[in-house]
């Protein structure tokens, strides 16, 4: 049985697993409770961040690498265009830009805004991270003017990667999505597999509800 440790970016993995129809279990990891209190998880990922994956004797971290592993191991799947498919270059680029360009930078803005001391919420590093996020977002906006999904006409794992980042920015990064990005997120999150992942990721669901009530 595939086990996904932790939500946060683990939501991407759960969504992908739902899209692929693969059974999995989610093992809760509570970062706020202090990861030092979770020795079982630290044995899986001594660096203490989420998500992690366990699949038989395979243990992995990094949400995008985990998605690539699952699609290669249990594919082929239309979520990952083949290497000679004309959609492949854009797919590959946006799959990684969703984390390396977007989520990795907005994550620090989210941290500063939600957990930082009041006088540090707008510090230089948070400003730089936001400006990196915005510049990468420009590439997403340009691509969405060309096609409904980031790799073209079809939904792929690149859309899972980027949708997660856009939602993180919108929910907790103080970012308002533009019309094009908003319509895109409505399109990607309207999928049944997204809804099923939301049902199974109870911490994410609870966090989203809490933010919406604020
Ligand atoms: N690039 C990694 C980022 C992982 C990451 O930063 N996860 C956050 C939660 S979504 C976390 O565990 N933060 C606590 C820490 O880094 O110690 C991925 O895509 O999996």
Short mmCIF file of C-alpha atoms and ligand atoms in Angstrom, two decimals:
data_model
loop_
_atom_site.label_atom_id
_atom_site.label_comp_id
_atom_site.label_asym_id
_atom_site.label_seq_id
_atom_site.Cartn_x
_atom_site.Cartn_y
_atom_site.Cartn_z
CA UNK A 1 0.00 0.00 0.00
CA UNK A 2 1.31 3.44 -0.93
CA UNK A 3 1.60 5.73 2.11
CA UNK A 4 1.75 9.51 1.84
CA UNK A 5 3.18 11.15 4.95
CA UNK A 6 1.86 14.65 5.54
CA UNK A 7 -0.39 17.00 3.63
CA UNK A 8 0.79 20.49 2.63
CA UNK A 9 2.43 19.72 -0.71
CA UNK A 10 1.39 16.11 -0.06
CA UNK A 11 -1.96 17.30 -1.41
CA UNK A 12 -0.37 17.24 -4.87
CA UNK A 13 0.52 13.58 -4.37
CA UNK A 14 -2.96 12.66 -3.09
CA UNK A 15 -4.55 14.47 -6.06
CA UNK A 16 -2.29 12.62 -8.50
CA UNK A 17 -3.08 9.28 -6.85
CA UNK A 18 -6.79 10.04 -7.11
CA UNK A 19 -6.37 10.95 -10.80
CA UNK A 20 -4.55 7.66 -11.40
CA UNK A 21 -7.05 5.62 -9.37
CA UNK A 22 -4.30 4.17 -7.17
CA UNK A 23 -5.13 3.15 -3.59
CA UNK A 24 -3.14 4.91 -0.87
CA UNK A 25 -3.27 5.83 2.76
CA UNK A 26 -2.47 9.19 4.27
CA UNK A 27 -0.39 9.26 7.42
CA UNK A 28 -0.94 12.49 9.31
CA UNK A 29 2.14 14.58 10.16
CA UNK A 30 1.57 17.61 12.38
CA UNK A 31 4.40 20.06 11.79
CA UNK A 32 2.97 22.55 14.27
CA UNK A 33 3.06 19.98 17.08
CA UNK A 34 6.86 19.79 16.64
CA UNK A 35 8.37 17.21 14.36
CA UNK A 36 10.72 16.10 17.16
CA UNK A 37 7.65 14.51 18.75
CA UNK A 38 7.11 12.22 15.77
CA UNK A 39 10.03 9.76 15.75
CA UNK A 40 8.20 7.39 13.39
CA UNK A 41 8.08 10.12 10.73
CA UNK A 42 11.65 11.24 11.42
CA UNK A 43 12.73 7.68 10.67
CA UNK A 44 11.14 8.12 7.22
CA UNK A 45 12.47 11.64 6.62
CA UNK A 46 15.17 12.69 9.09
CA UNK A 47 15.04 16.20 7.57
CA UNK A 48 11.53 16.49 8.99
CA UNK A 49 9.65 18.07 6.08
CA UNK A 50 6.56 16.84 4.27
CA UNK A 51 5.46 15.13 2.14
CA UNK A 52 7.24 11.79 2.11
CA UNK A 53 6.20 8.66 0.28
CA UNK A 54 6.59 5.04 1.19
CA UNK A 55 5.85 2.41 -1.43
CA UNK A 56 7.15 -1.01 -0.49
CA UNK A 57 10.85 -0.54 0.08
CA UNK A 58 10.88 2.83 -1.71
CA UNK A 59 11.03 5.96 0.46
CA UNK A 60 11.06 9.38 -1.18
CA UNK A 61 10.68 13.08 -0.50
CA UNK A 62 10.02 16.08 -2.81
CA UNK A 63 6.46 16.29 -4.09
CA UNK A 64 7.37 16.72 -7.77
CA UNK A 65 9.88 13.86 -7.71
CA UNK A 66 7.28 11.69 -5.97
CA UNK A 67 4.72 12.50 -8.68
CA UNK A 68 7.25 11.66 -11.40
CA UNK A 69 8.07 8.39 -9.65
CA UNK A 70 4.39 7.37 -9.36
CA UNK A 71 3.61 8.24 -12.99
CA UNK A 72 6.64 6.31 -14.23
CA UNK A 73 6.14 3.34 -11.95
CA UNK A 74 2.37 2.99 -12.38
CA UNK A 75 1.87 4.68 -15.80
CA UNK A 76 1.78 5.33 -18.60
CA UNK A 77 -0.75 8.01 -17.85
CA UNK A 78 -2.05 10.99 -19.84
CA UNK A 79 -1.00 13.08 -16.83
CA UNK A 80 2.59 12.78 -18.09
CA UNK A 81 2.94 13.37 -21.85
CA UNK A 82 5.54 11.11 -23.46
CA UNK A 83 8.91 12.58 -24.29
CA UNK A 84 8.19 12.94 -28.05
CA UNK A 85 4.73 14.40 -27.49
CA UNK A 86 4.72 18.10 -28.54
CA UNK A 87 3.22 18.85 -25.10
CA UNK A 88 6.24 17.41 -23.29
CA UNK A 89 8.52 20.49 -23.04
CA UNK A 90 5.80 22.75 -21.61
CA UNK A 91 4.66 19.93 -19.35
CA UNK A 92 8.15 19.42 -17.97
CA UNK A 93 8.77 23.13 -17.52
CA UNK A 94 5.54 23.90 -15.68
CA UNK A 95 5.67 20.73 -13.60
CA UNK A 96 8.88 22.06 -12.07
CA UNK A 97 8.04 25.77 -12.18
CA UNK A 98 5.03 25.01 -9.99
CA UNK A 99 7.38 24.10 -7.16
CA UNK A 100 10.80 25.64 -7.85
CA UNK A 101 9.41 28.97 -9.12
CA UNK A 102 6.02 29.37 -7.46
CA UNK A 103 5.42 27.27 -4.33
CA UNK A 104 8.99 27.46 -3.04
CA UNK A 105 8.92 31.26 -3.10
CA UNK A 106 5.35 31.91 -1.93
CA UNK A 107 5.90 29.42 0.92
CA UNK A 108 8.21 31.93 2.60
CA UNK A 109 5.72 34.74 2.12
CA UNK A 110 3.07 32.53 3.74
CA UNK A 111 5.46 31.79 6.61
CA UNK A 112 6.25 35.46 7.19
CA UNK A 113 2.61 36.53 7.01
CA UNK A 114 1.14 33.79 9.16
CA UNK A 115 3.90 32.87 11.59
CA UNK A 116 6.40 35.74 11.56
CA UNK A 117 6.67 38.40 14.28
CA UNK A 118 4.42 41.37 13.46
CA UNK A 119 7.35 43.67 12.60
CA UNK A 120 8.89 41.13 10.17
CA UNK A 121 5.88 40.23 8.05
CA UNK A 122 6.91 42.57 5.30
CA UNK A 123 10.66 42.15 5.54
CA UNK A 124 13.08 42.30 2.62
CA UNK A 125 13.29 38.53 2.11
CA UNK A 126 9.51 38.13 2.10
CA UNK A 127 9.33 40.94 -0.47
CA UNK A 128 11.96 39.26 -2.63
CA UNK A 129 10.16 35.91 -2.41
CA UNK A 130 6.90 37.59 -3.46
CA UNK A 131 8.59 39.27 -6.39
CA UNK A 132 10.09 35.93 -7.55
CA UNK A 133 6.61 34.35 -7.29
CA UNK A 134 5.08 37.18 -9.34
CA UNK A 135 7.69 37.02 -12.09
CA UNK A 136 7.18 33.23 -12.51
CA UNK A 137 3.43 33.70 -12.39
CA UNK A 138 3.78 35.86 -15.51
CA UNK A 139 4.87 32.76 -17.43
CA UNK A 140 1.78 30.90 -16.24
CA UNK A 141 -0.50 33.76 -17.29
CA UNK A 142 1.12 33.95 -20.72
CA UNK A 143 0.74 30.21 -21.23
CA UNK A 144 -2.91 30.27 -20.18
CA UNK A 145 -3.60 32.86 -22.87
CA UNK A 146 -2.52 30.20 -25.36
CA UNK A 147 -4.17 27.07 -24.00
CA UNK A 148 -6.61 25.98 -21.28
CA UNK A 149 -3.97 23.89 -19.50
CA UNK A 150 -0.27 24.49 -19.05
CA UNK A 151 0.87 21.79 -21.44
CA UNK A 152 -1.87 22.48 -24.00
CA UNK A 153 -5.38 21.15 -24.44
CA UNK A 154 -5.12 18.38 -21.86
CA UNK A 155 -4.86 18.41 -18.07
CA UNK A 156 -1.51 17.04 -16.84
CA UNK A 157 0.46 16.74 -13.62
CA UNK A 158 1.92 20.18 -14.40
CA UNK A 159 -1.53 21.54 -13.60
CA UNK A 160 -1.53 19.74 -10.25
CA UNK A 161 1.85 21.27 -9.47
CA UNK A 162 0.89 24.84 -10.42
CA UNK A 163 -2.67 24.75 -9.08
CA UNK A 164 -1.33 23.82 -5.63
CA UNK A 165 1.02 26.83 -5.70
CA UNK A 166 -1.67 29.27 -6.88
CA UNK A 167 -4.05 28.08 -4.18
CA UNK A 168 -1.39 28.39 -1.50
CA UNK A 169 -0.71 31.96 -2.62
CA UNK A 170 -4.38 32.83 -2.67
CA UNK A 171 -5.30 31.13 0.59
CA UNK A 172 -2.45 32.26 2.80
CA UNK A 173 0.00 34.42 0.81
CA UNK A 174 -2.14 37.55 0.54
CA UNK A 175 -2.32 37.15 -3.25
CA UNK A 176 -5.46 37.75 -5.31
CA UNK A 177 -5.63 35.63 -8.43
CA UNK A 178 -6.24 37.45 -11.72
CA UNK A 179 -9.19 36.56 -13.93
CA UNK A 180 -7.21 34.15 -16.11
CA UNK A 181 -5.61 32.31 -13.17
CA UNK A 182 -8.90 32.26 -11.25
CA UNK A 183 -10.74 30.67 -14.19
CA UNK A 184 -7.89 28.18 -14.59
CA UNK A 185 -8.01 27.14 -10.92
CA UNK A 186 -11.79 26.76 -11.15
CA UNK A 187 -11.21 24.47 -14.15
CA UNK A 188 -8.55 22.29 -12.53
CA UNK A 189 -10.22 22.05 -9.13
CA UNK A 190 -13.57 21.16 -10.69
CA UNK A 191 -12.19 17.69 -11.39
CA UNK A 192 -13.64 14.76 -9.45
CA UNK A 193 -10.17 13.61 -8.43
CA UNK A 194 -9.45 17.01 -6.84
CA UNK A 195 -12.67 16.78 -4.86
CA UNK A 196 -11.81 13.26 -3.70
CA UNK A 197 -8.32 14.39 -2.64
CA UNK A 198 -9.90 17.22 -0.65
CA UNK A 199 -12.14 14.72 1.11
CA UNK A 200 -9.20 12.51 2.00
CA UNK A 201 -6.86 15.38 3.04
CA UNK A 202 -8.76 16.29 6.21
CA UNK A 203 -6.09 18.67 7.55
CA UNK A 204 -6.09 20.63 4.28
CA UNK A 205 -9.86 20.73 4.26
CA UNK A 206 -9.95 21.98 7.83
CA UNK A 207 -7.22 24.58 7.17
CA UNK A 208 -9.04 25.89 4.08
CA UNK A 209 -12.30 26.16 6.03
CA UNK A 210 -10.52 28.00 8.85
CA UNK A 211 -8.93 30.50 6.46
CA UNK A 212 -12.21 31.08 4.67
CA UNK A 213 -13.91 31.88 8.01
CA UNK A 214 -11.29 34.53 8.93
N1 LIG B 1 10.19 21.14 -2.37
C1 LIG B 1 9.55 20.39 -1.32
C2 LIG B 1 9.09 21.36 -0.25
C3 LIG B 1 8.69 20.64 1.02
C4 LIG B 1 8.26 21.62 2.10
O1 LIG B 1 8.84 22.71 2.26
N2 LIG B 1 7.20 21.23 2.83
C5 LIG B 1 6.71 22.06 3.92
C6 LIG B 1 5.23 21.84 4.12
S1 LIG B 1 4.29 21.87 2.63
C7 LIG B 1 7.41 21.65 5.19
O2 LIG B 1 7.49 20.47 5.51
N3 LIG B 1 7.96 22.64 5.93
C8 LIG B 1 8.65 22.41 7.16
C9 LIG B 1 10.14 22.30 6.96
O3 LIG B 1 10.62 22.53 5.85
O4 LIG B 1 10.82 22.00 7.91
C10 LIG B 1 8.39 19.59 -1.92
O5 LIG B 1 7.89 19.97 -2.98
O6 LIG B 1 8.02 18.56 -1.36
#
